[in-house]
Coordinates of C-alpha atoms in Angstrom, one line a residue:
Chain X
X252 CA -58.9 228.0 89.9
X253 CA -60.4 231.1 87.2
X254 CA -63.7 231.2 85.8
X255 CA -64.4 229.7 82.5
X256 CA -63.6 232.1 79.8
X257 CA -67.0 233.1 78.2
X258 CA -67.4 232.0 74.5
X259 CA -68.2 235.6 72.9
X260 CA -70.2 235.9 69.6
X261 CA -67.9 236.1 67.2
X262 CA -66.2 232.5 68.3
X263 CA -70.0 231.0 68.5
X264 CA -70.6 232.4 65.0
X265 CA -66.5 230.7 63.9
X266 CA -68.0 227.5 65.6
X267 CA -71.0 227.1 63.9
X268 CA -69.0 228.0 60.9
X269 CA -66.9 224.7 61.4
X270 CA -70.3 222.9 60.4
X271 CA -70.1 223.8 56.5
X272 CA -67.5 220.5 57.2
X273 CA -69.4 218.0 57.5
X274 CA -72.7 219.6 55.9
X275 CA -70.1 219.2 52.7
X276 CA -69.7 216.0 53.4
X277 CA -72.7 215.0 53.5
X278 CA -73.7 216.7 50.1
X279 CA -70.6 215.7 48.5
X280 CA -71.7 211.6 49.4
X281 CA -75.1 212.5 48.8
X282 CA -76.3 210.6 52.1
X283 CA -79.8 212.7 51.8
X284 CA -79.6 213.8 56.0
X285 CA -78.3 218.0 54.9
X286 CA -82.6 218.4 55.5
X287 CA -82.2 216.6 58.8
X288 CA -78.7 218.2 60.0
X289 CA -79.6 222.0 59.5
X290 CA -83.3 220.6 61.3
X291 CA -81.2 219.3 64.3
X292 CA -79.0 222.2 64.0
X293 CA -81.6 224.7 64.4
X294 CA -83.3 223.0 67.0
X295 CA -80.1 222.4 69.7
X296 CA -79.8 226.1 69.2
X297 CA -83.3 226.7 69.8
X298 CA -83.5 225.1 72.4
X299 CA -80.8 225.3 74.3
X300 CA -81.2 229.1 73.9
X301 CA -84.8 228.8 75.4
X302 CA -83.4 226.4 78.3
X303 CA -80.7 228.8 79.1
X304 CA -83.2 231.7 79.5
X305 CA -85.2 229.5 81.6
X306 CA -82.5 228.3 83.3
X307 CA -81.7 231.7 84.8
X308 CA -84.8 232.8 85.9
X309 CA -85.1 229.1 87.6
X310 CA -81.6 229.3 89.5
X311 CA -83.0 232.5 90.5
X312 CA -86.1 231.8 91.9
X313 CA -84.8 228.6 93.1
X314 CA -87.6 227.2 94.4
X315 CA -87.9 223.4 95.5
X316 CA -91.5 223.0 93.9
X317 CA -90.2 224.6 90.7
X318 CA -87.3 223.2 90.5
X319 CA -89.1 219.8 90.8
X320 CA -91.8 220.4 88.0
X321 CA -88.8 221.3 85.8
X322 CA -87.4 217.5 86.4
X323 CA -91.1 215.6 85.9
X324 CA -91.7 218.3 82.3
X325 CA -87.7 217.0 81.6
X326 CA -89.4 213.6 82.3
X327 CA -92.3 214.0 80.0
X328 CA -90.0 215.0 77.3
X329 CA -87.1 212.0 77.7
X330 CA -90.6 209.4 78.0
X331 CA -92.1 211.2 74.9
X332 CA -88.6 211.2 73.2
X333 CA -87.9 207.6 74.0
X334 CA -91.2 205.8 72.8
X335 CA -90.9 207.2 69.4
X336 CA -87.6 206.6 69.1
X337 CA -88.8 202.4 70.0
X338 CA -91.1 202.8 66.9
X339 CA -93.7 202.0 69.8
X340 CA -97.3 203.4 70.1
X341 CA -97.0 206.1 72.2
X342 CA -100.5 206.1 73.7
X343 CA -99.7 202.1 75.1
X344 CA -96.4 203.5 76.4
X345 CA -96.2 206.6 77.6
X346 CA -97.6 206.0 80.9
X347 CA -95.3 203.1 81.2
X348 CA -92.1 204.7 80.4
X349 CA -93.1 208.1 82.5
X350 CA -93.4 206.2 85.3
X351 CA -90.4 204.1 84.8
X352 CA -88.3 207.5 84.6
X353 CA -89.7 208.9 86.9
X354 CA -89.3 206.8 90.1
X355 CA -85.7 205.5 89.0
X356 CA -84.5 208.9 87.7
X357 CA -86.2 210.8 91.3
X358 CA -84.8 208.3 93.5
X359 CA -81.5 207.9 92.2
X360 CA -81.6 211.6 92.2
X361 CA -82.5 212.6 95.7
X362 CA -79.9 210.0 96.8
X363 CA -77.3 211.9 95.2
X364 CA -78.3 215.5 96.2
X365 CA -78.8 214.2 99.9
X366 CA -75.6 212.1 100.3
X367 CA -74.2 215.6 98.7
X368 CA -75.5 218.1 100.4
X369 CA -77.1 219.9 103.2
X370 CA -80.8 218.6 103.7
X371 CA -82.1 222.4 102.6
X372 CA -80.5 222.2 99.3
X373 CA -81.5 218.7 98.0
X374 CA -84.2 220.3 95.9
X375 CA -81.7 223.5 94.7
X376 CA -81.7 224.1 91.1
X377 CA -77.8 223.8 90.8
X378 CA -78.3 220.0 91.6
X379 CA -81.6 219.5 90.9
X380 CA -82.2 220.7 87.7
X381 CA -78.7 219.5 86.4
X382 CA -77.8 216.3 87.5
X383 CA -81.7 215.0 86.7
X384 CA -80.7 216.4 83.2
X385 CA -77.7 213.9 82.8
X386 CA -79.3 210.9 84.5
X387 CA -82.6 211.4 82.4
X388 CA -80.4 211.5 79.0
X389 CA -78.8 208.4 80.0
X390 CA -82.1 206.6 81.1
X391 CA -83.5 207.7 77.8
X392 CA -80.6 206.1 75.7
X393 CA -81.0 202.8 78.0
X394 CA -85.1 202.8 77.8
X395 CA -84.9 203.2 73.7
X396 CA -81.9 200.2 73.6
X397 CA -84.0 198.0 76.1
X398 CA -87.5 198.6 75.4
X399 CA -86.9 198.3 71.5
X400 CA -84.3 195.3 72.0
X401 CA -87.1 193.6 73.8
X402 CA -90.5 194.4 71.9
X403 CA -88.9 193.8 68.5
X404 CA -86.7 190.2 69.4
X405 CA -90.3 189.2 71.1
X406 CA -92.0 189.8 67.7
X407 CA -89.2 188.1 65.6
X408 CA -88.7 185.3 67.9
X409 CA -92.1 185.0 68.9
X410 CA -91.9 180.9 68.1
X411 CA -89.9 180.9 71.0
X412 CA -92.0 182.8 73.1
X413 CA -94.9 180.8 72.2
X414 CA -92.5 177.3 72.5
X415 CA -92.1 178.1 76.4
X416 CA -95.7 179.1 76.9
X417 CA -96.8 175.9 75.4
X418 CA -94.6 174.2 77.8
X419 CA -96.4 175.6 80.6
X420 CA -94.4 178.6 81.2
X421 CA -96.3 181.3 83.1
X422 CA -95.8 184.5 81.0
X423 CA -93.1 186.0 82.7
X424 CA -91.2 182.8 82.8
X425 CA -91.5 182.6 78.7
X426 CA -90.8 186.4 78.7
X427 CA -87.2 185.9 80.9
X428 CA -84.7 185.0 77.8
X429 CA -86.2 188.3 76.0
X430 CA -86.0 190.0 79.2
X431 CA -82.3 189.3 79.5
X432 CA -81.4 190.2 76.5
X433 CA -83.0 193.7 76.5
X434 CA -81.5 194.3 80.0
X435 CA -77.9 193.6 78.8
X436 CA -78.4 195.3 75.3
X437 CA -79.6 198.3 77.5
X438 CA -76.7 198.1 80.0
X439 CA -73.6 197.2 77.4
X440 CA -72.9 201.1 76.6
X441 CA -72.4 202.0 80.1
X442 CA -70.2 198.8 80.7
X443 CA -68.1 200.1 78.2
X444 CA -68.0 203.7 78.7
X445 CA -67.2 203.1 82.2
X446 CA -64.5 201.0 81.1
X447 CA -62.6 202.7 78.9
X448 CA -63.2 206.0 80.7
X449 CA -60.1 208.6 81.1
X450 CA -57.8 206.2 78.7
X451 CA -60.1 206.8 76.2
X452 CA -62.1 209.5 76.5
X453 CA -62.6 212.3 79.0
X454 CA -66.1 212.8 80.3
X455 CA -68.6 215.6 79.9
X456 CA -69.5 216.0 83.1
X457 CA -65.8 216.3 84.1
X458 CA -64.1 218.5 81.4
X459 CA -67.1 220.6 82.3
X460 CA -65.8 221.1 86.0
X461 CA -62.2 221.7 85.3
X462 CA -62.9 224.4 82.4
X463 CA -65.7 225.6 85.4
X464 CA -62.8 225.9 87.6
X465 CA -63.2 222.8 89.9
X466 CA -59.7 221.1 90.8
X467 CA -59.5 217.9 88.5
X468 CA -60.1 215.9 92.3
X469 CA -63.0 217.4 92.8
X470 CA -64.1 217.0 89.0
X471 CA -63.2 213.1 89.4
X472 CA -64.9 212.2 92.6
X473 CA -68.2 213.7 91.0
X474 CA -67.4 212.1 87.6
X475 CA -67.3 208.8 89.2
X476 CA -70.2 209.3 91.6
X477 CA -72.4 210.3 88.6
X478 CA -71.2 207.5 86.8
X479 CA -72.2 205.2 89.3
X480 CA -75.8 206.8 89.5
X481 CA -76.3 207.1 86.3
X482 CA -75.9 203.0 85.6
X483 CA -78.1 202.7 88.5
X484 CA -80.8 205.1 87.4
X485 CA -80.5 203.0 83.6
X486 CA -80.9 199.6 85.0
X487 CA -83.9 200.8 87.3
X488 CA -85.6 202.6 84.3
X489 CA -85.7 199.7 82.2
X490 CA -86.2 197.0 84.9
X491 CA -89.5 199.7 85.4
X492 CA -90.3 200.3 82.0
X493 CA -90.4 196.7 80.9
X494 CA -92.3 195.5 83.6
X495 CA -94.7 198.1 83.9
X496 CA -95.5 197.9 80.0
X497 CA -96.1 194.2 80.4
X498 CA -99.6 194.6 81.6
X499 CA -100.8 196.7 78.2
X500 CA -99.2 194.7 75.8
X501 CA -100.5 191.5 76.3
X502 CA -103.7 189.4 76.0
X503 CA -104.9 187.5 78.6
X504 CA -104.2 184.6 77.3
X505 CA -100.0 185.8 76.7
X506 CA -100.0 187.0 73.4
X507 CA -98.1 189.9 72.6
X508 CA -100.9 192.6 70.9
X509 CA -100.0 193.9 67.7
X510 CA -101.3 197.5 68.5
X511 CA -97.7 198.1 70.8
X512 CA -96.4 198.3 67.5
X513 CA -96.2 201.9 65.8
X514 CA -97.4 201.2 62.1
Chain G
X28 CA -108.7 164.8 77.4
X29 CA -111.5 165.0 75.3
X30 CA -111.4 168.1 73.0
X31 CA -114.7 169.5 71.8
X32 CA -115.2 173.1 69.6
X33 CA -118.4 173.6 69.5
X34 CA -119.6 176.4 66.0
X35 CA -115.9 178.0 66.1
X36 CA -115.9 180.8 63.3
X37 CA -112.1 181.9 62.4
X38 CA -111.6 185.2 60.4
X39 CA -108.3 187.0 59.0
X40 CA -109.6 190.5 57.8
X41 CA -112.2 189.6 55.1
X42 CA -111.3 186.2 54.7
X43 CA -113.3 183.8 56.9
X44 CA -111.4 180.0 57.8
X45 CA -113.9 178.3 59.2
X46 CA -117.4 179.0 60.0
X47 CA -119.9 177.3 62.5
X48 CA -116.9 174.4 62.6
X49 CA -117.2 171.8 65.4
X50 CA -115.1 168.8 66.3
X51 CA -115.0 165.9 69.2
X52 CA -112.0 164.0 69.9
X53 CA -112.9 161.3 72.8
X54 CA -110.2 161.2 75.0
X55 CA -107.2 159.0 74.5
X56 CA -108.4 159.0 71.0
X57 CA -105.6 160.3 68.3
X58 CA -107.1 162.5 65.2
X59 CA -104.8 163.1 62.3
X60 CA -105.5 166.4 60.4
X61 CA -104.9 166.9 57.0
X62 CA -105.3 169.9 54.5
X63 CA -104.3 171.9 51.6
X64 CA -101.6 174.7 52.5
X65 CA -103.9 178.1 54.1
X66 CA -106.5 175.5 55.1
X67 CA -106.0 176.1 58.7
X68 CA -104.4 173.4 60.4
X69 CA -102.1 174.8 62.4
X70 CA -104.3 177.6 63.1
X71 CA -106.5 174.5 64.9
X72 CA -103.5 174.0 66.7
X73 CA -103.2 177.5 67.5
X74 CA -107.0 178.3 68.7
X75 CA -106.7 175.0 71.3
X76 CA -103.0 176.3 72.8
X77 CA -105.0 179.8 73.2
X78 CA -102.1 181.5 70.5
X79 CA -105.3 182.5 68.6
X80 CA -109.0 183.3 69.9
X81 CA -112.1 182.6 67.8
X82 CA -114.0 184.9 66.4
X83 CA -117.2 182.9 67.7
X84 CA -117.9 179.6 68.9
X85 CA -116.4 178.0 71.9
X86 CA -113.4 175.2 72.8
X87 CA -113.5 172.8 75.4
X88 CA -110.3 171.0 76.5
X89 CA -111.0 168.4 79.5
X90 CA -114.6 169.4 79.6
X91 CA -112.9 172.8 80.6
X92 CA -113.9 176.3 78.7
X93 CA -111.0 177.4 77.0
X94 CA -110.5 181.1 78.4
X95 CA -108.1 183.7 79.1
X96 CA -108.2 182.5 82.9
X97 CA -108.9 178.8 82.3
X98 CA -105.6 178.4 79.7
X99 CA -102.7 178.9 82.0
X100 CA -103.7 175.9 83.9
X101 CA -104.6 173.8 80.4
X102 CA -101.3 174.3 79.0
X103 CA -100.0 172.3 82.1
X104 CA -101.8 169.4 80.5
X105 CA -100.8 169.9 77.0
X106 CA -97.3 169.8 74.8
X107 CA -96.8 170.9 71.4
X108 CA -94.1 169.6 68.8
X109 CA -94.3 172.6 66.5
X110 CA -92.6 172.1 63.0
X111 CA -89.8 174.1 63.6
X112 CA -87.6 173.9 67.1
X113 CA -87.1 177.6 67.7
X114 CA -83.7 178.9 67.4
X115 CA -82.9 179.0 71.2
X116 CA -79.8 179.3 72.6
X117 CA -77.8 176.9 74.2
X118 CA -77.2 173.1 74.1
X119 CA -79.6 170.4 74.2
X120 CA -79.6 169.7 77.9
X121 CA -79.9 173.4 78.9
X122 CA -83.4 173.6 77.0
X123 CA -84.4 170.4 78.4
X124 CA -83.3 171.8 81.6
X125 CA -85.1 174.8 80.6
X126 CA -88.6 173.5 80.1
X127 CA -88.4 171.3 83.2
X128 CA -87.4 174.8 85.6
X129 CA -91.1 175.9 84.6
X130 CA -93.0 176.8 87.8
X131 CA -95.7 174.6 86.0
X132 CA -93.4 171.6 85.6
X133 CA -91.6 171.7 89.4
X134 CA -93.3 167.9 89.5
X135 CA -91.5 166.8 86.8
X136 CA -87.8 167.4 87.4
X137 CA -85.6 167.0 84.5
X138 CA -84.1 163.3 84.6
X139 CA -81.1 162.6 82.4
X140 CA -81.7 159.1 82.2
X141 CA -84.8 159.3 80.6
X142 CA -83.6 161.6 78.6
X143 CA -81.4 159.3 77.5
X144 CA -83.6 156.4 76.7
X145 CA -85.7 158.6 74.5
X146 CA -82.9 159.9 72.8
X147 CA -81.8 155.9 72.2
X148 CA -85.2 155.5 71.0
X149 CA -85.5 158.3 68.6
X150 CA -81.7 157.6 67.2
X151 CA -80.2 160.4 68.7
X152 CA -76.6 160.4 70.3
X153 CA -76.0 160.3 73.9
X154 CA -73.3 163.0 73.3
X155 CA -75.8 165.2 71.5
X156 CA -77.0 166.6 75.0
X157 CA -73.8 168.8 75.1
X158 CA -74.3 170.0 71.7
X159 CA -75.9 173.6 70.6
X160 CA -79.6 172.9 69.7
X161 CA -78.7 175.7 66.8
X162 CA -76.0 172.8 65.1
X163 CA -79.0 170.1 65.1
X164 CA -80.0 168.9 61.9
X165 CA -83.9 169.9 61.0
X166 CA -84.7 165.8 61.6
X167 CA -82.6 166.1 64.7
X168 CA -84.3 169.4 66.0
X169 CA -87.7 167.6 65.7
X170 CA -86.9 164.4 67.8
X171 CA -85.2 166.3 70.5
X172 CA -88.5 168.8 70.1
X173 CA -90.8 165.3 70.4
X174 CA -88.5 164.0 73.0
X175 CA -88.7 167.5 75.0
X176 CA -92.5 167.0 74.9
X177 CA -92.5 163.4 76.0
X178 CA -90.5 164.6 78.8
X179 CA -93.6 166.8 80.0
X180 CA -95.5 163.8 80.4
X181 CA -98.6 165.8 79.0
X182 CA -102.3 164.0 78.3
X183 CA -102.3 165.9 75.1
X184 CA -100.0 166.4 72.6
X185 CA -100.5 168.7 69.9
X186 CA -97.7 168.0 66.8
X187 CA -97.8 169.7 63.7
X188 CA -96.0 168.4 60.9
X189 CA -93.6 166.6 63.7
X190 CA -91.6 164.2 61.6
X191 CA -91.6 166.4 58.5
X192 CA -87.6 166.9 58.1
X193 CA -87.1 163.3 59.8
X194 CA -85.3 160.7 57.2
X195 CA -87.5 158.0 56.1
X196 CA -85.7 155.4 57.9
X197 CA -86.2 157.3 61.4
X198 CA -90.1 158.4 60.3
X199 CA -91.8 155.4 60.6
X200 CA -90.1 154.3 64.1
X201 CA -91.2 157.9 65.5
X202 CA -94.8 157.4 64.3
X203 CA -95.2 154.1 65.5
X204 CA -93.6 155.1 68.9
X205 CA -96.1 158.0 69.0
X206 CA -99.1 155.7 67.3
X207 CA -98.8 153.6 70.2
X208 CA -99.2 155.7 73.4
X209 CA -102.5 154.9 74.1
X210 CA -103.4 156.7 77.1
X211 CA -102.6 159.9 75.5
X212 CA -104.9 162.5 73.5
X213 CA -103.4 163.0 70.0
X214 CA -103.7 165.8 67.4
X215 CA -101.3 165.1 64.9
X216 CA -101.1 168.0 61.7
X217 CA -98.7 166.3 58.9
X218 CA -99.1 165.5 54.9
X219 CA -96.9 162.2 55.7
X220 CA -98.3 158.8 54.9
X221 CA -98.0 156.1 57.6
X222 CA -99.9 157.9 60.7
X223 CA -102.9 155.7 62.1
X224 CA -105.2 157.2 63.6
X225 CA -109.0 157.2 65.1
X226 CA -110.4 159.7 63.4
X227 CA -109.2 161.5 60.1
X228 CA -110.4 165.6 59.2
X229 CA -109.6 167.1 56.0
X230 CA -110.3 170.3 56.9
X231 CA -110.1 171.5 53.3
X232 CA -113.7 170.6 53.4
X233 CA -114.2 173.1 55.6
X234 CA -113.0 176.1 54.5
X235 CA -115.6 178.5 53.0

């Protein structure tokens, strides 16, 4: 297999170019988001400028202690990311939620890179650095579907709630139909993206490969390995987050505080 | 279970609901409360199921501090008919089921048969237990919601505005049925005529 062809300026510049499209579009419908788009715009290209120059200094150095404080900083980021996203206070869930990505997103992580590869290399950027990336943007998708899911149907439905406790349901007991819920709204995406994968659409992680050079084997055994862990790795987180936010967001007597809420 | 609040001061923001308020309900004794709309009756409700805290003051339920240690093991003893059945999913026998699954209620498993009888008793349909607790009519929702309660076999049962969306001609044989159980504690929140009770509070009176 060749080496990917390298994108040169000129075709960057045409690419960006192709934006005018649907920054048209969305001045032509007046849908108010051209502030927002050219904000978002500006800021993938900022960043992912700045992570790239990073990124090369870090696969140089490669060093396992680096490498590592790259994944928790990506993990302060996805928690910080995630919380406001859940219109939740961030001070009553950041700890939470960091902890939540954390564990699931490092264990899932190390099981990957040691089932992969030789024991010295577990903590080498290449694998480090890059598969914590994907599993930490998937856990952050699943955390802001499951933690809002279940915060926001318990204040709606908090009658029910309130109906089980009454009943003499201990907390978690009256928390399990909420639970449920969040959990499944959290895990539905995957479900189906696994589902309809290849007939539908071809992953990121995979396309990636081939234009990279892997054979399209090689590119499929690690699309569906990563597929795998990264369900894992968003059922953990949320399981995690949930639970571990349950202790700050209620009273002692069950009732869900108000101040979880982002006013 | 005697029910004592001894000086219980209830604010929302500026607005004070009752100040230096104290009740006693003997045990086995069934107090009807009554009220203009905002006057707090259900928040009464509320402050004994530990849903709200008082500002000041103190509640005693069984001669037993209400706290945030003490309430887990005084809801055991209590069941609530609220006005409204929440909208839960699943039929009839599933949240009867439900309730009865409790870690709190392993003593009392769910029995069908007794189900049954209060469900003949209350006019509802035998069939009904297979039926979505969502298709229930309001009047329907509230008998299953008094049955589900009966079921608990609590010593104090909390109802506010039970019977509310119950026809007329059902009304007055669920209020005598619940009228007549004697060896419970009863606080029963509802503008309808026809309750008889041993003590009467219009808490209207005091609001401030």
């Amino acid at each position: 297999m060749e080496n990917p062809v390298s994108i040169p300026l000129s075709a960057m510049a045409a690419f960006y170019a192709l934006l005018f499209i649907p920054a048209a579009l969305v001045w032509y419908f007046r849908l108010g988001i051209l502030r927002r788009l050219a904000v978002a715009v500006v800021r993938m290209t900022i960043q992912l400028t700045l992570v790239g120059v990073l990124l090369i200094y870090w696969f140089r150095w490669d060093n396992a202690w680096l490498n590592l404080l790259w994944v928790i900083a990506m993990v302060g980021f996805a928690t910080t990311s995630a919380v406001q996203s859940s219109k939740l206070r961030l001070r009553a869930f950041f700890a939470p939620v960091f902890l939540a990505l954390l564990i699931s997103a490092l264990s899932v992580l190390l099981f990957f890179n040691a089932l992969l590869l030789p024991i010295n290399e577990v903590f080498s950027a290449q694998y480090l650095i890059i598969i914590g990336g994907m599993l930490l943007g998937n856990a952050l998708k699943g955390i802001v579907i499951g933690l809002s899911d279940f915060y926001q149907r318990l204040q709606d439905q908090q009658d029910e709630y309130r109906y089980y406790l009454a009943a003499g349901a201990s907390r978690w007991e009256a928390l399990m139909p909420f639970f449920r819920n969040s959990l499944q709204a959290a895990l539905n995406p995957s479900i189906a993206s696994m589902a309809t994968m290849g007939v539908v659409f071809l992953p990121g992680m995979m396309t990636g490969q081939i234009i990279g050079g892997a054979t399209p084997d090689t590119a499929i055994r690690y699309q569906l390995a990563i597929m795998v862990v990264i369900f894992v790795c968003i059922a953990l987180s949320v399981v995690l987050a949930v639970v571990i936010s349950l202790g700050r967001s209620f009273d002692g007597y069950g009732n869900l505080r108000k101040e979880v809420f982002r006013v | 279970m005697e029910i004592r609040l001894e000086k219980v001061t209830v604010r929302f923001g500026q607005e004070t609901l009752f100040s230096d308020f104290s009740l006693l309900l003997p045990a086995h004794s069934h107090l009807l409360v009554k009220g203009d709309s905002g006057s707090g009756k259900s928040t009464l409700l509320k402050l004994i199921l530990g849903f709200h805290s008082p500002d000041a003051g103190r509640i005693l339920i069984g001669g037993e501090l209400l706290t945030a240690t003490s309430i887990w093991a005084l809801r055991k003893k209590m069941a609530y008919v609220p006005q409204r059945l929440p909208a839960v999913a699943g039929t009839v026998k599933e949240l009867l089921k439900h309730l009865h699954d409790f870690q709190a209620n392993q003593g009392i498993p769910f029995d069908e048969e007794r189900a049954l009888e209060y469900f003949e008793c209350f006019g509802l349909q035998a069939g009904q237990l297979q039926q979505a607790v969502r298709e229930l009519s309001g009047g329907e929702q509230q008998r299953l919601s008094i049955v589900s309660a009966l079921m608990l076999d609590r010593e104090l049962l909390l109802l506010d505005e039970a019977v509310s969306a119950v026809d007329a001609a059902r009304k007055s044989q669920v209020v005598d049925y619940l009228t007549g159980l004697k060896n419970k504690t009863l606080i029963i929140v509802s503008h309808d005529q026809g309750w008889q009770a041993d003590q009467t509070l219009d808490l209207s009176q005091f609001n401030s």
